[in-house]
mmCIF file of C-alpha atoms in Angstrom:
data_model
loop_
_atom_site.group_PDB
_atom_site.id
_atom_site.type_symbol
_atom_site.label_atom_id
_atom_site.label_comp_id
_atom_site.label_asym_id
_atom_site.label_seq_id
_atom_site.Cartn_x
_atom_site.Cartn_y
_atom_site.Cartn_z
ATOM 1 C CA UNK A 850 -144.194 -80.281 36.593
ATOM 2 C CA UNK A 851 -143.635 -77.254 38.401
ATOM 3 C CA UNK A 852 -146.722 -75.056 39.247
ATOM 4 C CA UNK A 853 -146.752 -71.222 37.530
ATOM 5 C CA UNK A 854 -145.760 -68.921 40.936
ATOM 6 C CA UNK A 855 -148.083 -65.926 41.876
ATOM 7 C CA UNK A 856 -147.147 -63.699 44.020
ATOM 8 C CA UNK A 857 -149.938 -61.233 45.731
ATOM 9 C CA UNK A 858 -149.357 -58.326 48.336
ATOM 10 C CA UNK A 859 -149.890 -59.602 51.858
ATOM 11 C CA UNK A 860 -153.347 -58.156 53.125
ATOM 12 C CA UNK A 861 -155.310 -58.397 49.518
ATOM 13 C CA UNK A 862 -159.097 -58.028 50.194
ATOM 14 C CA UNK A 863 -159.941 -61.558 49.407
ATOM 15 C CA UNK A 864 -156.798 -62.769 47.914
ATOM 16 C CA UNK A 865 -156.214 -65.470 50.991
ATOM 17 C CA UNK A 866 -159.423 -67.134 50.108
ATOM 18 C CA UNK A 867 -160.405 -66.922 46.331
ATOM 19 C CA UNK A 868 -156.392 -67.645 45.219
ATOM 20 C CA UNK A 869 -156.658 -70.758 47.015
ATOM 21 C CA UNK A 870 -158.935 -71.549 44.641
ATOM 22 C CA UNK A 871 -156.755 -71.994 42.480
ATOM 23 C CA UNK A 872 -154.952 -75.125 40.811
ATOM 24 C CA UNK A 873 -152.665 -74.806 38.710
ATOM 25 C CA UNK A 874 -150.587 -71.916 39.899
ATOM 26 C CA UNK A 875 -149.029 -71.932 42.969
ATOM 27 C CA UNK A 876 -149.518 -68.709 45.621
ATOM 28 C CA UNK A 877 -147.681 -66.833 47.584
ATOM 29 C CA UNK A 878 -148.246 -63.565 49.406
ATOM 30 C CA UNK A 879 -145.443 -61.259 49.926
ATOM 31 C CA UNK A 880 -144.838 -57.985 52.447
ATOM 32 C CA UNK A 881 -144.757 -55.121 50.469
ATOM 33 C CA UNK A 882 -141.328 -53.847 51.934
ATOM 34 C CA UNK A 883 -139.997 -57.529 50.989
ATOM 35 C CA UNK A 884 -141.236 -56.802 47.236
ATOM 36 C CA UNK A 885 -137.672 -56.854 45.855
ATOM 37 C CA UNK A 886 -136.781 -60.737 47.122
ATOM 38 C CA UNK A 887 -139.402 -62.222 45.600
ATOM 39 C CA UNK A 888 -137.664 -61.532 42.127
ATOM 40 C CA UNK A 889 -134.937 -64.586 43.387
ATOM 41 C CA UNK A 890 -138.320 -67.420 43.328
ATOM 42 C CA UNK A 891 -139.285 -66.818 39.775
ATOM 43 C CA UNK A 892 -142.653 -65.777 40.061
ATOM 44 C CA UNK A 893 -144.434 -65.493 36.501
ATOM 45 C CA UNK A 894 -147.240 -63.881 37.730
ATOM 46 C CA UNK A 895 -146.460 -60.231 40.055
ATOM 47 C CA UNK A 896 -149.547 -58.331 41.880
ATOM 48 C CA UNK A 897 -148.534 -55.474 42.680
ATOM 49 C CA UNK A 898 -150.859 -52.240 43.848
ATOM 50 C CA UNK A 899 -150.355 -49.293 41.248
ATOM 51 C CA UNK A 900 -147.362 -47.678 43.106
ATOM 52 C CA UNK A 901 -145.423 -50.067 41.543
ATOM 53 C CA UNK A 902 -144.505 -48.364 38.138
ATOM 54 C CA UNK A 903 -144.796 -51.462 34.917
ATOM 55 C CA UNK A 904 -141.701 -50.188 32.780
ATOM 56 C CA UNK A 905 -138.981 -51.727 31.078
ATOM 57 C CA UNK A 906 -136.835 -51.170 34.324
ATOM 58 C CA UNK A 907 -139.164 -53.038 36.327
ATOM 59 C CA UNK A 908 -138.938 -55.837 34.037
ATOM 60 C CA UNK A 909 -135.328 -55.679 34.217
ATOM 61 C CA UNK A 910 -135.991 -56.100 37.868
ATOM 62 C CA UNK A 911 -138.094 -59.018 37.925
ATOM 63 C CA UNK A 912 -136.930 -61.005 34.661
ATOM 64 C CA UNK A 913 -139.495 -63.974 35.106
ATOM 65 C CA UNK A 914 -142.751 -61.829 35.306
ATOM 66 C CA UNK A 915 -144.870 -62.918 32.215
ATOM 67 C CA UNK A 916 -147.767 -60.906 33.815
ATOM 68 C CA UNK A 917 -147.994 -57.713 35.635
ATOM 69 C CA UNK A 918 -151.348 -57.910 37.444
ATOM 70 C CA UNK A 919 -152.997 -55.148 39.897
ATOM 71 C CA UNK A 920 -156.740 -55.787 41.271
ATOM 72 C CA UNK A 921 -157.332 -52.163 40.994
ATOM 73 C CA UNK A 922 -158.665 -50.632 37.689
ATOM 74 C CA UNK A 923 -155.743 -47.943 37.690
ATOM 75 C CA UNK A 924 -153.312 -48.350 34.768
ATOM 76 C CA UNK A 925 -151.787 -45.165 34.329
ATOM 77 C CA UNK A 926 -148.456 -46.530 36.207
ATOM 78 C CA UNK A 927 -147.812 -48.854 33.300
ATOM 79 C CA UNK A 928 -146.123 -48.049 30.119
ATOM 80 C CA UNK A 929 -147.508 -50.015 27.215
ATOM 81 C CA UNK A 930 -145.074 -48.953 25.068
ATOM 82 C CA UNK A 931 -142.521 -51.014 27.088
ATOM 83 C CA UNK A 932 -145.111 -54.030 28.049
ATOM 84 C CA UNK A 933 -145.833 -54.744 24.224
ATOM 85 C CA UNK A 934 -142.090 -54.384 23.432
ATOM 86 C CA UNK A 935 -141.093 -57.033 26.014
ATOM 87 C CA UNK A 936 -143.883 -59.240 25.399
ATOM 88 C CA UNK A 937 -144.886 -58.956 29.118
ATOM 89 C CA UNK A 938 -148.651 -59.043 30.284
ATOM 90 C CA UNK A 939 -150.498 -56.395 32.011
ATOM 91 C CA UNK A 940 -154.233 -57.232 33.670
ATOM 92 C CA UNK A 941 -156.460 -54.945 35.907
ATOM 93 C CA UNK A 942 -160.257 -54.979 37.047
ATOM 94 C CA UNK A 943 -161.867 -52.024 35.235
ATOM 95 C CA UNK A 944 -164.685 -50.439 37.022
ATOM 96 C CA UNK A 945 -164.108 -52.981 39.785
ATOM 97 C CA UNK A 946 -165.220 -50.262 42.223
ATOM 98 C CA UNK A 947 -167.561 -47.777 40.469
ATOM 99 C CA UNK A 948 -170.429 -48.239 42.482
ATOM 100 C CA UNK A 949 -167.956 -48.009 45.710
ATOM 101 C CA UNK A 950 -166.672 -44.910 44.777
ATOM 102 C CA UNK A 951 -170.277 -43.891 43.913
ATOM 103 C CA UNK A 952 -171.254 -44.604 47.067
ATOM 104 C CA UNK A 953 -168.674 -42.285 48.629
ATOM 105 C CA UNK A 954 -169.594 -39.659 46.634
ATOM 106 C CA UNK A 955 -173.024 -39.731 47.681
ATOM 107 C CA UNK A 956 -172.134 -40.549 51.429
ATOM 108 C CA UNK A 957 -170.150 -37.111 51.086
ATOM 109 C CA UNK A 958 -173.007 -35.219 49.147
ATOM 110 C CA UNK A 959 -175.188 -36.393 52.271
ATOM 111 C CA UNK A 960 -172.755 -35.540 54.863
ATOM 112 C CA UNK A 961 -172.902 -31.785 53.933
ATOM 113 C CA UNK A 962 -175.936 -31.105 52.662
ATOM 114 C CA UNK A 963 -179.381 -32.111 53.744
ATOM 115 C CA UNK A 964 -181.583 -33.872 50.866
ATOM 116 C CA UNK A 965 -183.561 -30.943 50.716
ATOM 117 C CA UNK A 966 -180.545 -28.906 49.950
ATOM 118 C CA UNK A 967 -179.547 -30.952 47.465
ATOM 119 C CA UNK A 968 -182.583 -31.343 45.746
ATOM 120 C CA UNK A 969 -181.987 -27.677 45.453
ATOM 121 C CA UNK A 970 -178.755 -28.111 43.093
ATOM 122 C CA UNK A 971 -177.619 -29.854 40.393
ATOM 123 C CA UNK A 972 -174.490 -31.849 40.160
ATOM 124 C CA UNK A 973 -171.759 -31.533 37.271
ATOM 125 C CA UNK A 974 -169.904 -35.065 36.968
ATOM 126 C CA UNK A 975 -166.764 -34.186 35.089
ATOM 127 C CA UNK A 976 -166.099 -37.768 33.068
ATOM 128 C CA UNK A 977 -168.749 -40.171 32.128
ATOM 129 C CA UNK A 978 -167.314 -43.369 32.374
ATOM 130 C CA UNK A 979 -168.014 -46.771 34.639
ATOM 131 C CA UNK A 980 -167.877 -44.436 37.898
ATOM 132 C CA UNK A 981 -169.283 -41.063 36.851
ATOM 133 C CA UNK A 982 -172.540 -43.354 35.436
ATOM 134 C CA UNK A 983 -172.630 -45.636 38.840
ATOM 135 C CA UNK A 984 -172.621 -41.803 40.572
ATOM 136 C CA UNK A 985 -175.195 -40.403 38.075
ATOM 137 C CA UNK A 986 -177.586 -43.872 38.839
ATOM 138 C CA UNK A 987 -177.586 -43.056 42.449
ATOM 139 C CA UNK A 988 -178.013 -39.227 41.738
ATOM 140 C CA UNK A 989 -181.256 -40.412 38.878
ATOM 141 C CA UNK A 990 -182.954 -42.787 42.181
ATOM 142 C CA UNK A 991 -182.843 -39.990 44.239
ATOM 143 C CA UNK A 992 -184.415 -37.535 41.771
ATOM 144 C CA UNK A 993 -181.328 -35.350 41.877
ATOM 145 C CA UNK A 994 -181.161 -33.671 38.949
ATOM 146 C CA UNK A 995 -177.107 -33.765 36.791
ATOM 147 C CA UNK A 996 -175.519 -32.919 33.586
ATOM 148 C CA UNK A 997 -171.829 -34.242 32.354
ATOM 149 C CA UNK A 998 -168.907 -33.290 30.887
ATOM 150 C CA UNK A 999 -167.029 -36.292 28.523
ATOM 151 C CA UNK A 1000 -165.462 -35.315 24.977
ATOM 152 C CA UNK A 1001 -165.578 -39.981 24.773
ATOM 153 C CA UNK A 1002 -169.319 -39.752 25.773
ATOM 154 C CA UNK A 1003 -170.637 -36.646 22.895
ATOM 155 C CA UNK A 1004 -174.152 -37.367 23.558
ATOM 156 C CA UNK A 1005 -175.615 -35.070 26.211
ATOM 157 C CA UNK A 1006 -171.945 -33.724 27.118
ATOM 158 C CA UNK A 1007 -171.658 -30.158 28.339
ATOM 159 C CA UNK A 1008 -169.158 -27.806 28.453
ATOM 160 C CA UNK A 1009 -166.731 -27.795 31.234
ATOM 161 C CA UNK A 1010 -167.450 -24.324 32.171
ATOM 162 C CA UNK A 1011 -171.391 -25.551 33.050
ATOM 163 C CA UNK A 1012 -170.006 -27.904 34.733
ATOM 164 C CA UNK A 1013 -168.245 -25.816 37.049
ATOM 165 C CA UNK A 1014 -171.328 -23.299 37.478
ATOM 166 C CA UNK A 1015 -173.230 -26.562 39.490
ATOM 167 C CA UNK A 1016 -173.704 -26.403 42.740
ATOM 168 C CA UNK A 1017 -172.005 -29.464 43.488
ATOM 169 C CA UNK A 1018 -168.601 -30.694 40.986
ATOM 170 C CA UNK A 1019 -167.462 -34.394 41.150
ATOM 171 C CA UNK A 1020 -164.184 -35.732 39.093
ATOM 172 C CA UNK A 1021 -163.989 -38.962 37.574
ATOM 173 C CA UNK A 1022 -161.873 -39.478 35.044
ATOM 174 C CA UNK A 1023 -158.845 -41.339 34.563
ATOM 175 C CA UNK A 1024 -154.976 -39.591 34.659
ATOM 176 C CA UNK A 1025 -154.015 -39.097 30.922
ATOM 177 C CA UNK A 1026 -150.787 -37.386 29.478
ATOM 178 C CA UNK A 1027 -150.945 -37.776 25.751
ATOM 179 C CA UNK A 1028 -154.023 -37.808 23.557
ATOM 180 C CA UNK A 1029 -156.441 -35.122 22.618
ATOM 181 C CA UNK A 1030 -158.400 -34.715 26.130
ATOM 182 C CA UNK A 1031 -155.213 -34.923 28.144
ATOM 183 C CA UNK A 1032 -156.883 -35.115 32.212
ATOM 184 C CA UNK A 1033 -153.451 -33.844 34.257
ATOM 185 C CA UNK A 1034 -153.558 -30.343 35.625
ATOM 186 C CA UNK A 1035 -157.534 -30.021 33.655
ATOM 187 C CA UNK A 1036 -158.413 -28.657 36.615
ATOM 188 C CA UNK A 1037 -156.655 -25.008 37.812
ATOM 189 C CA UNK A 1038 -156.611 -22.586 40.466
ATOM 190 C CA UNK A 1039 -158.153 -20.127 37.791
ATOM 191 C CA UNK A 1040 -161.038 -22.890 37.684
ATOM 192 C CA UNK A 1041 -161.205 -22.522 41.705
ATOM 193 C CA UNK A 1042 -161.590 -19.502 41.793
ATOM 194 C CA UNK A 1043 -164.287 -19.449 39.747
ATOM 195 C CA UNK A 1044 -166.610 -21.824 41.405
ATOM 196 C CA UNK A 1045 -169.206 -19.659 43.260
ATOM 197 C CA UNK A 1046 -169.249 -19.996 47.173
ATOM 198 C CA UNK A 1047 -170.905 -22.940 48.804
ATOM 199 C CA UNK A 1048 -170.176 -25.006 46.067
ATOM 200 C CA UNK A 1049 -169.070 -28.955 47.022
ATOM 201 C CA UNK A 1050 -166.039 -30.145 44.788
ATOM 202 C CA UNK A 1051 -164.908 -33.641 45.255
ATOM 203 C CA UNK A 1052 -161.794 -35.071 44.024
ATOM 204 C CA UNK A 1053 -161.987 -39.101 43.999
ATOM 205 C CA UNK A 1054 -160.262 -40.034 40.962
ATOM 206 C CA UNK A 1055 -156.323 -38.964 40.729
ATOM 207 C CA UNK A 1056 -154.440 -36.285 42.396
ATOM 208 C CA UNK A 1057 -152.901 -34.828 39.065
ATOM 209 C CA UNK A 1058 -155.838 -34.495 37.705
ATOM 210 C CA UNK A 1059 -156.032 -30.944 39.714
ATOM 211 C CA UNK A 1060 -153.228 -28.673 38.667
ATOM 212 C CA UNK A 1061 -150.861 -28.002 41.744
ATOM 213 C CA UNK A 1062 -152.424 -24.235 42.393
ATOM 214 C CA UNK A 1063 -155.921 -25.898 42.769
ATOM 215 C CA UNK A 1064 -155.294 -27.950 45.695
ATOM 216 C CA UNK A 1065 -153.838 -24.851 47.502
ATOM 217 C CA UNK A 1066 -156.554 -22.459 45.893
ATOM 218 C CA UNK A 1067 -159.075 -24.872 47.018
ATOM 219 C CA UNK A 1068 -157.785 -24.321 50.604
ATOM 220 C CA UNK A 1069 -157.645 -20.446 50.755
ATOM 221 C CA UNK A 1070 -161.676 -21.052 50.118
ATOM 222 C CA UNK A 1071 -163.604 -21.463 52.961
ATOM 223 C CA UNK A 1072 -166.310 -20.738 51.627
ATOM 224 C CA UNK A 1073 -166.056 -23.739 49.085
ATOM 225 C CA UNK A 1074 -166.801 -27.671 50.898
ATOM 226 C CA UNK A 1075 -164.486 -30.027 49.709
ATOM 227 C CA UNK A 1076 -164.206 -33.629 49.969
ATOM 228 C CA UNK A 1077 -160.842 -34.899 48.751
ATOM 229 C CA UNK A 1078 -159.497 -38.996 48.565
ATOM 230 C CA UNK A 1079 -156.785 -38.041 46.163
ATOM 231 C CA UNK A 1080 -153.310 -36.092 46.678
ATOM 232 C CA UNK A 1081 -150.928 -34.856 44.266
ATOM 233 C CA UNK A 1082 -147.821 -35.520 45.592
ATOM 234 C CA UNK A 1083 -149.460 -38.813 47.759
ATOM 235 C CA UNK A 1084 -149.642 -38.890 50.519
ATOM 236 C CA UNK A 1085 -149.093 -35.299 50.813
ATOM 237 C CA UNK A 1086 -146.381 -34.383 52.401
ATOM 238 C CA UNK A 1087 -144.547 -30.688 54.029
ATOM 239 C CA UNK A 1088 -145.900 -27.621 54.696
ATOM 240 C CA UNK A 1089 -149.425 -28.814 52.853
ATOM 241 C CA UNK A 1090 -150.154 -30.954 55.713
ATOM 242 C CA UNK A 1091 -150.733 -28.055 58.158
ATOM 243 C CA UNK A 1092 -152.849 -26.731 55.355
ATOM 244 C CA UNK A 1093 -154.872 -29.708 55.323
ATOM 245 C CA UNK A 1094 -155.062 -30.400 59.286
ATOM 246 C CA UNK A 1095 -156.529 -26.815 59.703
ATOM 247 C CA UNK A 1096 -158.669 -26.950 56.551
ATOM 248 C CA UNK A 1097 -162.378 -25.867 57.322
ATOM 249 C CA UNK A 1098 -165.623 -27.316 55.469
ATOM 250 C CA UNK A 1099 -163.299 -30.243 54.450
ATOM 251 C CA UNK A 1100 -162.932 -33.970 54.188
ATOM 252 C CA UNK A 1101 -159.849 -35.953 53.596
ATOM 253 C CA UNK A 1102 -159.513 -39.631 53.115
ATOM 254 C CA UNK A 1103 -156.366 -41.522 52.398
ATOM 255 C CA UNK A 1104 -157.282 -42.356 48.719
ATOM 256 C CA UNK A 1105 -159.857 -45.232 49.982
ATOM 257 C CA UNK A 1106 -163.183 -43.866 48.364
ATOM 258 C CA UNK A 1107 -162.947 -47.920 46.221
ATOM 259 C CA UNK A 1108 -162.215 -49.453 48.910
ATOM 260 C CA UNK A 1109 -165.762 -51.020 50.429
ATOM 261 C CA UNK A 1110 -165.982 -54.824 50.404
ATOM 262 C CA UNK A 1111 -167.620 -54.834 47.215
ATOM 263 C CA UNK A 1112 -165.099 -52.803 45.609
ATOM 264 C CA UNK A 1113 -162.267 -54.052 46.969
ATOM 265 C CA UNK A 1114 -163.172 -57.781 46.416
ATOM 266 C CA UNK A 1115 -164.662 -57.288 43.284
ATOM 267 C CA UNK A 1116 -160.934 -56.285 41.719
ATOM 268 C CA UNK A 1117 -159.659 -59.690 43.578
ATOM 269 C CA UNK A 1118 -162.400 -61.364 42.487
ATOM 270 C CA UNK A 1119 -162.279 -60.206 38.543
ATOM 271 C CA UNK A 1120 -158.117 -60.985 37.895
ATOM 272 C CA UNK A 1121 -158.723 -64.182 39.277
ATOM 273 C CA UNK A 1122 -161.728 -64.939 36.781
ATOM 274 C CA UNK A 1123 -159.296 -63.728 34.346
ATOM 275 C CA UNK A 1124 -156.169 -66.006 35.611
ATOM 276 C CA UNK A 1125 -158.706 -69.050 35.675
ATOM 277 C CA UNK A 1126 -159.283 -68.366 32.082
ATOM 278 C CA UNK A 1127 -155.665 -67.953 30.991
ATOM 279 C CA UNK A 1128 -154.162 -71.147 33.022
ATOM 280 C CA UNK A 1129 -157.350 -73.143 32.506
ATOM 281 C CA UNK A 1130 -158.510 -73.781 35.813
ATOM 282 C CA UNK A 1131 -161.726 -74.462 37.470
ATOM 283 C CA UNK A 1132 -164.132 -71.888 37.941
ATOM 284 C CA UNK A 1133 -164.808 -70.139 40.916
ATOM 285 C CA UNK A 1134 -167.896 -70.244 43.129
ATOM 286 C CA UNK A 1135 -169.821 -66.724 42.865
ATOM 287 C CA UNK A 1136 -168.263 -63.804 44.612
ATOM 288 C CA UNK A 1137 -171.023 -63.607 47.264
ATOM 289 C CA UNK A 1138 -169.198 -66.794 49.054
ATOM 290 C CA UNK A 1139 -166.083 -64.598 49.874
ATOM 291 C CA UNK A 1140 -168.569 -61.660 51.082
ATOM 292 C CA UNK A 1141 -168.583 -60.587 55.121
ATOM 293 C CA UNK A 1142 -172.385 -60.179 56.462
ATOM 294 C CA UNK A 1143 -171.542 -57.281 58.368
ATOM 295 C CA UNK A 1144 -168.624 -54.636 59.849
ATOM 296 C CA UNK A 1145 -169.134 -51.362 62.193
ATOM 297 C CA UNK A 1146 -167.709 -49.900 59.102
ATOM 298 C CA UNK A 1147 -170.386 -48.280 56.631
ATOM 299 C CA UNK A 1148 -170.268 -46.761 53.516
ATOM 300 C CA UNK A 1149 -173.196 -44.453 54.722
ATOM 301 C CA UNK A 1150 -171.483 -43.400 58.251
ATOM 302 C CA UNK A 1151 -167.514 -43.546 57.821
ATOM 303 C CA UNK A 1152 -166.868 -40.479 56.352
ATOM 304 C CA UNK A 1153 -166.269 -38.258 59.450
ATOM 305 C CA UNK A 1154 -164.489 -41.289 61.475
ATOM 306 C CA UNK A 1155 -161.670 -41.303 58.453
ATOM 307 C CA UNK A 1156 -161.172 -37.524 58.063
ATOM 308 C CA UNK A 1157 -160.214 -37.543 62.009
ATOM 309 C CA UNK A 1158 -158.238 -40.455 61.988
ATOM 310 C CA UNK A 1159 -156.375 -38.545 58.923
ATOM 311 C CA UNK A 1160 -155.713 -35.524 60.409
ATOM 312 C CA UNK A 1161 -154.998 -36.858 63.883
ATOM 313 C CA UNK A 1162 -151.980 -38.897 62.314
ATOM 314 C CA UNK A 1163 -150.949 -35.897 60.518
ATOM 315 C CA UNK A 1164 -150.772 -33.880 63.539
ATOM 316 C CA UNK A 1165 -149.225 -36.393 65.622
ATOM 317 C CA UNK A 1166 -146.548 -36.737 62.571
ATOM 318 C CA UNK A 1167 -146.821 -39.852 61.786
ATOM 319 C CA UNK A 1168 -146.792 -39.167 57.716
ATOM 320 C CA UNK A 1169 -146.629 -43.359 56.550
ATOM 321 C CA UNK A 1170 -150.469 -43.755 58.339
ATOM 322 C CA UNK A 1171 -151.792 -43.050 54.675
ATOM 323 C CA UNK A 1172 -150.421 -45.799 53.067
ATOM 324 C CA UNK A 1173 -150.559 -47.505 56.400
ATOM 325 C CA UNK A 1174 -154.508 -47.028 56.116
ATOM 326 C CA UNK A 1175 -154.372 -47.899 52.595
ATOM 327 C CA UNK A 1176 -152.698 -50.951 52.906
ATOM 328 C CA UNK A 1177 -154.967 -52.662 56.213
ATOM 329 C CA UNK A 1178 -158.113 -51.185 55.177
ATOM 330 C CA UNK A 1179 -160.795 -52.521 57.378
ATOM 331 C CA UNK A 1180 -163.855 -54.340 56.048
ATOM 332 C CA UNK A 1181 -166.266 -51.367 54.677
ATOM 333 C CA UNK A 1182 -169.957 -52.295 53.759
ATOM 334 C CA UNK A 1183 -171.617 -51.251 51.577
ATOM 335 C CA UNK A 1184 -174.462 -49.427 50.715
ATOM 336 C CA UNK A 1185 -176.111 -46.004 50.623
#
């Protein structure tokens, strides 16, 4: 009998070695410009990174697809509506990369501020799910002092305008539409201009989540640090770019702030526990056998190396080095 195909992007932290794991599907990687072809093989399993939107027109596209897979924890590119009215499959790695992105957040904190400094504040985490707890567990070990704003999380939750009034602001929640705590836009260019001066806002979770005058806002600001992995549209594009390149008390990062070894295997690592389950095939060793022991890339020190890569492709016009960077990531460790 014919093996179950998988498909996978070409370049997959980990996907080369822990797939091959596997035994009763059979793998394939695929370029991401040759994502269209692979709809001729008949895969039944499609991983695809979250630009690739899960509607009923992509399952139009790729008729054979039982499962829609993406070893991020993102979902907001899939419509459930349309997976549960086509019977399809969608599977993700929730909080795969919490404590990466926690990391980042704290690399940043550190990058601008001495400890004493921020001893001296207190941090407002805006969301209060897997990542906003990893960054409040670093923030509680280093006696830094935090409050949170989550209408899902009652207990303890403060308003968003004491949120704000902290010396330091960090987003993470997920993009939501509908509902009654809708995320897109929640955050304004009347909200920027409200945050007092010297105040460090950082952006890791979705580029909508900031309304489209708070980017620009945010820029006019120099008095305000920012540290931004997210873009609304992304990668940015136009006359925001020269914005960006000339931006002062600023870092930009090509939406990578989940993307350490931990973070980026742990996604691989999770769907595959989850395909082993579904196809009933062996186990897989423990993650730490697919782990590197070391890379001149650290959490703790990368942060100024990526914002000058960034804005050197940007000046130099080269506009597809975001997703380029995105895409062939090099091996991050981790660690604060």
């Amino acid at each position: 009998m014919p093996r179950p195909i998988l498909y996978y992007p070409k370049g997959t932290a980990g996907a080369d070695a822990i797939f091959s794991r596997f035994r009763k599907l059979e793998v394939r990687p695929y370029s991401k410009e040759n994502l269209e072809e692979i709809a001729f093989f008949g895969p039944e399993i499609l991983v695809a990174n979250t630009r690739l939107e899960v509607n009923s027109e992509t399952f139009r596209r790729f008729p054979s697809v039982k499962i829609f897979a993406t070893v991020s924890s993102g979902n907001d590119h899939v419509n459930f509506s349309d997976l549960k009215n086509e019977g399809r499959v969608f599977l993700n790695s929730p909080g795969c990369n919490a404590g990466s992105v926690a990391e980042y957040c704290w690399a940043a904190v550190s990058y601008f501020l001495p400890i004493e400094e921020i001893g001296k504040r207190s941090v407002g985490i805006v969301g209060y799910g897997n990542t906003g707890k990893a960054f409040a567990s670093i923030l509680k070990s280093e006696g830094i002092e935090y409050a949170y704003h989550d209408p899902y999380v009652k207990e303890n939750s403060v308003s968003l305008s004491e949120i704000y009034s902290r010396g330091i602001v960090s987003f993470h929640v997920p993009l939501t539409v509908d509902g009654p705590y809708p995320t897109k836009g929640m955050f304004d260019a009347e909200d920027v201009r409200k945050l007092a001066p010297k105040t460090l806002v950082l952006n890791t979770s979705r580029g909508e989540i900031w309304g489209r005058g708070a980017l620009e806002e945010s820029l006019q600001r120099e008095d305000l640090l920012k540290v931004i992995d997210v873009f609304y549209p992304e990668p940015p594009r136009g006359e925001l770019l020269q914005r960006l390149v000339s931006s002062k008390n600023s870092v930009f990062t090509p939406h990578i702030a989940g993307y350490s070894q931990k973070g980026r295997l742990t996604g691989t690592y999770r769907l595959a526990e989850k395909l082993c389950i579904l196809y009933k095939d062996d186990p897989l060793p423990p993650m730490e056998e697919f782990l590197i022991s070391d890379s001149e890339w650290k959490t703790k020190t990368f942060l100024e190396k990526e914002d000058t890569l960034l804005r050197e492709a940007w000046k130099n016009g080269d506009w597809e080095y975001f997703e380029r960077r995105r895409n062939h990531y090099p091996v991050r460790m981790d660690g604060v």
